[in-house]
mmCIF file of C-alpha atoms in Angstrom:
data_model
loop_
_atom_site.group_PDB
_atom_site.id
_atom_site.type_symbol
_atom_site.label_atom_id
_atom_site.label_comp_id
_atom_site.label_asym_id
_atom_site.label_seq_id
_atom_site.Cartn_x
_atom_site.Cartn_y
_atom_site.Cartn_z
ATOM 1 C CA UNK A 1269 37.374 21.430 40.118
ATOM 2 C CA UNK A 1270 40.194 18.947 39.929
ATOM 3 C CA UNK A 1271 41.596 17.420 43.342
ATOM 4 C CA UNK A 1272 44.956 15.795 43.859
ATOM 5 C CA UNK A 1273 45.312 13.298 47.469
ATOM 6 C CA UNK A 1274 48.550 12.290 48.530
ATOM 7 C CA UNK A 1275 48.037 10.161 51.380
ATOM 8 C CA UNK A 1276 51.507 9.714 52.304
ATOM 9 C CA UNK A 1277 52.803 13.112 54.410
ATOM 10 C CA UNK A 1278 56.105 11.389 54.945
ATOM 11 C CA UNK A 1279 58.761 7.913 53.600
ATOM 12 C CA UNK A 1280 61.736 6.672 54.176
ATOM 13 C CA UNK A 1281 63.357 4.255 51.878
ATOM 14 C CA UNK A 1282 66.901 2.002 52.261
ATOM 15 C CA UNK A 1283 69.493 3.294 49.679
ATOM 16 C CA UNK A 1284 69.343 1.212 46.655
ATOM 17 C CA UNK A 1285 65.990 -0.276 47.432
ATOM 18 C CA UNK A 1286 62.731 0.743 45.786
ATOM 19 C CA UNK A 1287 59.773 2.830 46.798
ATOM 20 C CA UNK A 1288 56.450 4.188 45.747
ATOM 21 C CA UNK A 1289 54.275 7.079 46.279
ATOM 22 C CA UNK A 1290 51.225 7.262 45.965
ATOM 23 C CA UNK A 1291 48.563 9.919 44.376
ATOM 24 C CA UNK A 1292 45.029 9.855 43.436
ATOM 25 C CA UNK A 1293 42.720 12.524 41.760
ATOM 26 C CA UNK A 1294 39.602 12.962 41.343
ATOM 27 C CA UNK A 1295 38.372 14.995 37.504
ATOM 28 C CA UNK A 1296 35.481 15.083 35.528
ATOM 29 C CA UNK A 1297 37.990 15.760 32.734
ATOM 30 C CA UNK A 1298 38.725 12.976 29.626
ATOM 31 C CA UNK A 1299 41.738 14.565 28.147
ATOM 32 C CA UNK A 1300 44.369 15.561 31.179
ATOM 33 C CA UNK A 1301 47.654 15.164 31.838
ATOM 34 C CA UNK A 1302 49.470 14.242 35.520
ATOM 35 C CA UNK A 1303 53.222 15.211 36.885
ATOM 36 C CA UNK A 1304 55.224 14.187 39.286
ATOM 37 C CA UNK A 1305 57.584 17.138 40.724
ATOM 38 C CA UNK A 1306 60.317 16.797 43.082
ATOM 39 C CA UNK A 1307 61.421 19.377 45.265
ATOM 40 C CA UNK A 1308 65.249 18.911 47.146
ATOM 41 C CA UNK A 1309 65.904 20.769 50.098
ATOM 42 C CA UNK A 1310 67.214 23.634 47.181
ATOM 43 C CA UNK A 1311 63.433 24.190 46.726
ATOM 44 C CA UNK A 1312 64.007 23.924 43.012
ATOM 45 C CA UNK A 1313 60.829 22.498 41.747
ATOM 46 C CA UNK A 1314 61.681 19.847 39.118
ATOM 47 C CA UNK A 1315 59.682 17.463 36.810
ATOM 48 C CA UNK A 1316 59.953 13.860 37.370
ATOM 49 C CA UNK A 1317 57.967 12.438 35.078
ATOM 50 C CA UNK A 1318 54.510 13.040 32.768
ATOM 51 C CA UNK A 1319 51.536 10.986 31.482
ATOM 52 C CA UNK A 1320 49.288 12.029 29.125
ATOM 53 C CA UNK A 1321 45.928 10.327 30.090
ATOM 54 C CA UNK A 1322 45.175 9.034 26.924
ATOM 55 C CA UNK A 1323 48.300 6.752 26.715
ATOM 56 C CA UNK A 1324 47.797 3.545 28.739
ATOM 57 C CA UNK A 1325 51.379 2.764 28.717
ATOM 58 C CA UNK A 1326 52.902 3.675 31.641
ATOM 59 C CA UNK A 1327 55.806 6.754 31.453
ATOM 60 C CA UNK A 1328 58.965 6.016 32.349
ATOM 61 C CA UNK A 1329 62.206 7.678 33.136
ATOM 62 C CA UNK A 1330 65.382 6.134 33.912
ATOM 63 C CA UNK A 1331 64.897 4.569 37.637
ATOM 64 C CA UNK A 1332 61.682 6.638 37.813
ATOM 65 C CA UNK A 1333 58.303 5.001 36.634
ATOM 66 C CA UNK A 1334 54.387 5.405 37.317
ATOM 67 C CA UNK A 1335 51.592 2.997 37.383
ATOM 68 C CA UNK A 1336 48.522 5.170 35.775
ATOM 69 C CA UNK A 1337 45.465 3.662 35.803
ATOM 70 C CA UNK A 1338 42.583 5.590 34.773
ATOM 71 C CA UNK A 1339 39.467 4.000 35.726
ATOM 72 C CA UNK A 1340 40.955 4.291 39.750
ATOM 73 C CA UNK A 1341 42.406 7.885 39.153
ATOM 74 C CA UNK A 1342 45.189 6.661 40.628
ATOM 75 C CA UNK A 1343 49.263 7.886 39.607
ATOM 76 C CA UNK A 1344 51.591 6.131 41.298
ATOM 77 C CA UNK A 1345 55.358 7.175 41.300
ATOM 78 C CA UNK A 1346 57.871 4.198 41.586
ATOM 79 C CA UNK A 1347 61.926 5.048 42.444
ATOM 80 C CA UNK A 1348 63.719 1.980 42.072
ATOM 81 C CA UNK A 1349 67.409 1.988 43.076
ATOM 82 C CA UNK A 1350 66.606 4.593 45.671
ATOM 83 C CA UNK A 1351 69.658 7.300 45.986
ATOM 84 C CA UNK A 1352 70.435 9.628 48.602
ATOM 85 C CA UNK A 1353 69.891 12.689 45.817
ATOM 86 C CA UNK A 1354 66.431 11.130 45.428
ATOM 87 C CA UNK A 1355 65.758 12.784 49.008
ATOM 88 C CA UNK A 1356 63.048 15.437 48.755
ATOM 89 C CA UNK A 1357 59.639 16.296 48.510
ATOM 90 C CA UNK A 1358 57.573 14.841 45.897
ATOM 91 C CA UNK A 1359 54.498 16.728 44.458
ATOM 92 C CA UNK A 1360 52.083 15.138 42.284
ATOM 93 C CA UNK A 1361 49.930 17.254 39.444
ATOM 94 C CA UNK A 1362 47.125 17.726 37.620
ATOM 95 C CA UNK A 1363 46.705 19.668 34.285
ATOM 96 C CA UNK A 1364 43.877 20.004 31.913
ATOM 97 C CA UNK A 1365 44.202 18.895 28.476
ATOM 98 C CA UNK A 1366 43.136 21.694 26.173
ATOM 99 C CA UNK A 1367 43.318 25.032 25.525
ATOM 100 C CA UNK A 1368 41.379 27.376 27.181
ATOM 101 C CA UNK A 1369 40.182 29.318 29.936
ATOM 102 C CA UNK A 1370 41.209 27.183 33.298
ATOM 103 C CA UNK A 1371 43.936 25.319 31.346
ATOM 104 C CA UNK A 1372 47.720 25.252 31.998
ATOM 105 C CA UNK A 1373 47.103 25.385 35.724
ATOM 106 C CA UNK A 1374 48.971 22.675 37.685
ATOM 107 C CA UNK A 1375 46.879 21.711 41.031
ATOM 108 C CA UNK A 1376 49.227 19.893 43.266
ATOM 109 C CA UNK A 1377 48.812 17.656 45.867
ATOM 110 C CA UNK A 1378 50.218 18.434 49.679
ATOM 111 C CA UNK A 1379 53.525 16.382 48.815
ATOM 112 C CA UNK A 1380 54.943 13.785 50.319
ATOM 113 C CA UNK A 1381 58.480 13.909 52.008
ATOM 114 C CA UNK A 1382 60.936 11.187 51.003
ATOM 115 C CA UNK A 1383 63.894 10.253 52.785
ATOM 116 C CA UNK A 1384 66.935 7.872 51.590
ATOM 117 C CA UNK A 1385 68.401 6.293 54.310
ATOM 118 C CA UNK A 1386 72.140 5.381 53.685
ATOM 119 C CA UNK B 34 68.924 30.719 28.448
ATOM 120 C CA UNK B 35 68.625 32.127 31.977
ATOM 121 C CA UNK B 36 65.021 30.299 32.048
ATOM 122 C CA UNK B 37 62.994 31.812 34.608
ATOM 123 C CA UNK B 38 64.654 33.876 37.324
ATOM 124 C CA UNK B 39 63.034 35.730 40.623
ATOM 125 C CA UNK B 40 64.060 38.339 42.949
ATOM 126 C CA UNK B 41 64.696 39.509 45.404
ATOM 127 C CA UNK B 42 65.307 35.563 46.778
ATOM 128 C CA UNK B 43 64.452 36.652 50.405
ATOM 129 C CA UNK B 44 62.484 39.782 51.862
ATOM 130 C CA UNK B 45 61.576 40.767 54.983
ATOM 131 C CA UNK B 46 58.691 43.176 54.912
ATOM 132 C CA UNK B 47 56.297 45.156 57.927
ATOM 133 C CA UNK B 48 52.779 44.524 58.185
ATOM 134 C CA UNK B 49 50.873 47.040 56.093
ATOM 135 C CA UNK B 50 54.118 47.525 53.513
ATOM 136 C CA UNK B 51 53.834 46.768 49.725
ATOM 137 C CA UNK B 52 56.505 45.479 47.135
ATOM 138 C CA UNK B 53 56.699 43.964 44.007
ATOM 139 C CA UNK B 54 58.028 40.078 43.199
ATOM 140 C CA UNK B 55 59.926 40.152 39.987
ATOM 141 C CA UNK B 56 59.819 37.274 37.658
ATOM 142 C CA UNK B 57 61.042 37.148 34.150
ATOM 143 C CA UNK B 58 61.720 34.253 31.326
ATOM 144 C CA UNK B 59 63.579 34.240 28.106
ATOM 145 C CA UNK B 60 61.605 31.181 26.769
ATOM 146 C CA UNK B 61 59.077 33.027 24.705
ATOM 147 C CA UNK B 62 56.407 31.157 27.057
ATOM 148 C CA UNK B 63 52.793 32.459 26.708
ATOM 149 C CA UNK B 64 51.867 31.023 29.925
ATOM 150 C CA UNK B 65 52.983 32.543 33.367
ATOM 151 C CA UNK B 66 51.865 31.989 36.786
ATOM 152 C CA UNK B 67 52.300 32.643 40.033
ATOM 153 C CA UNK B 68 51.836 30.039 43.200
ATOM 154 C CA UNK B 69 52.361 30.430 46.945
ATOM 155 C CA UNK B 70 53.657 26.912 49.119
ATOM 156 C CA UNK B 71 53.223 26.772 52.508
ATOM 157 C CA UNK B 72 54.020 24.150 54.655
ATOM 158 C CA UNK B 73 51.402 20.948 54.700
ATOM 159 C CA UNK B 74 49.542 22.938 51.616
ATOM 160 C CA UNK B 75 51.186 22.202 48.545
ATOM 161 C CA UNK B 76 51.485 24.825 46.255
ATOM 162 C CA UNK B 77 48.600 26.862 45.409
ATOM 163 C CA UNK B 78 47.410 29.209 42.063
ATOM 164 C CA UNK B 79 47.715 32.924 43.314
ATOM 165 C CA UNK B 80 47.488 34.501 39.278
ATOM 166 C CA UNK B 81 48.353 33.263 36.078
ATOM 167 C CA UNK B 82 48.423 34.625 32.493
ATOM 168 C CA UNK B 83 48.272 33.408 28.646
ATOM 169 C CA UNK B 84 50.103 36.769 27.317
ATOM 170 C CA UNK B 85 50.557 40.318 27.714
ATOM 171 C CA UNK B 86 47.773 42.227 28.428
ATOM 172 C CA UNK B 87 45.787 38.688 29.971
ATOM 173 C CA UNK B 88 45.509 37.977 33.289
ATOM 174 C CA UNK B 89 43.546 35.825 35.722
ATOM 175 C CA UNK B 90 42.780 34.766 39.062
ATOM 176 C CA UNK B 91 44.147 31.284 40.719
ATOM 177 C CA UNK B 92 42.559 30.106 43.849
ATOM 178 C CA UNK B 93 44.034 32.321 46.090
ATOM 179 C CA UNK B 94 44.395 35.748 45.199
ATOM 180 C CA UNK B 95 43.539 38.096 47.762
ATOM 181 C CA UNK B 96 45.514 40.279 48.382
ATOM 182 C CA UNK B 97 47.762 40.154 45.738
ATOM 183 C CA UNK B 98 47.820 42.074 42.047
ATOM 184 C CA UNK B 99 49.738 41.563 38.861
ATOM 185 C CA UNK B 100 49.681 42.295 35.063
ATOM 186 C CA UNK B 101 51.569 41.268 32.321
ATOM 187 C CA UNK B 102 53.352 44.341 30.012
ATOM 188 C CA UNK B 103 55.713 41.989 27.834
ATOM 189 C CA UNK B 104 55.962 38.473 27.425
ATOM 190 C CA UNK B 105 59.241 38.608 29.602
ATOM 191 C CA UNK B 106 57.751 39.960 33.034
ATOM 192 C CA UNK B 107 55.192 38.887 35.050
ATOM 193 C CA UNK B 108 55.509 40.863 38.691
ATOM 194 C CA UNK B 109 53.581 39.753 41.714
ATOM 195 C CA UNK B 110 52.468 43.277 43.704
ATOM 196 C CA UNK B 111 51.600 42.618 47.514
ATOM 197 C CA UNK B 112 49.461 46.439 48.025
ATOM 198 C CA UNK B 113 49.518 45.596 52.192
ATOM 199 C CA UNK B 114 51.389 42.968 53.213
ATOM 200 C CA UNK B 115 49.843 40.789 56.104
ATOM 201 C CA UNK B 116 51.324 37.627 58.427
ATOM 202 C CA UNK B 117 49.065 35.429 56.286
ATOM 203 C CA UNK B 118 50.977 36.414 53.519
ATOM 204 C CA UNK B 119 54.792 34.782 54.646
ATOM 205 C CA UNK B 120 55.097 32.110 52.381
ATOM 206 C CA UNK B 121 57.640 30.753 49.411
ATOM 207 C CA UNK B 122 56.122 32.325 46.273
ATOM 208 C CA UNK B 123 57.430 30.867 43.093
ATOM 209 C CA UNK B 124 57.101 31.894 39.336
ATOM 210 C CA UNK B 125 56.310 29.140 36.569
ATOM 211 C CA UNK B 126 56.389 29.342 32.533
ATOM 212 C CA UNK B 127 55.760 27.151 29.519
ATOM 213 C CA UNK B 128 53.776 27.106 26.110
ATOM 214 C CA UNK B 129 50.159 27.572 26.112
ATOM 215 C CA UNK B 130 49.039 24.476 23.747
ATOM 216 C CA UNK B 131 47.117 22.846 26.053
ATOM 217 C CA UNK B 132 48.667 19.887 25.348
ATOM 218 C CA UNK B 133 50.040 18.952 28.641
ATOM 219 C CA UNK B 134 52.983 21.364 28.074
ATOM 220 C CA UNK B 135 56.195 20.985 30.638
ATOM 221 C CA UNK B 136 55.887 24.598 33.345
ATOM 222 C CA UNK B 137 59.234 25.083 34.577
ATOM 223 C CA UNK B 138 59.673 27.227 37.755
ATOM 224 C CA UNK B 139 62.190 29.567 39.338
ATOM 225 C CA UNK B 140 63.928 29.306 42.468
ATOM 226 C CA UNK B 141 61.262 30.883 44.594
ATOM 227 C CA UNK B 142 61.165 33.896 47.105
ATOM 228 C CA UNK B 143 61.133 33.874 50.662
ATOM 229 C CA UNK B 144 58.881 36.357 51.889
ATOM 230 C CA UNK B 145 58.194 37.325 55.698
ATOM 231 C CA UNK B 146 56.191 39.507 57.039
ATOM 232 C CA UNK B 147 56.149 40.399 60.440
#
């Protein structure tokens, strides 16, 4: 079974500054995918970024980037130029990378509550 | 496309009552699933389906039933509600290609069991 750990229950950052959210995972799988989801106060789950484990290059999406360290099983999210709209819960998630029983399921961490301070 | 829709948005039940949470998607996704979200616990998988007529249990299935008669719909049934089932419930759907396809979430249903 996979586990995902987010060790920072809450964080805060000044507007326009940079913040990094931590995520570690444990798995015996060799092929998998990692995700960061954002949940603003509206409760809607929004995909922020996706990383394929077989790719060494770190994924980026505008102000969001990841630091993927496969050997260390670490997958941190960096938010640059933080904006008030980034205030949300952020969830790290794991998915196996093959078709078949037990696939497609997302295993989530417990989340990090990020507050962006004006 | 409406995406993933869930009804109702909020529901209050008394202990022992039954109800069905509705979920529908219009993206022709094979995979659909139900999660519950509790404070400090993240999202935990209740049940999932990889196609019409195929369902399986997730991490926390007790007290819930599902069926999938069509590709579009995946209702979640609470047979006899308990206070421990007070939670926010999310339905999600995605393609089942085994390549980390994006899963799309509904807006959630908040359930309060008294």
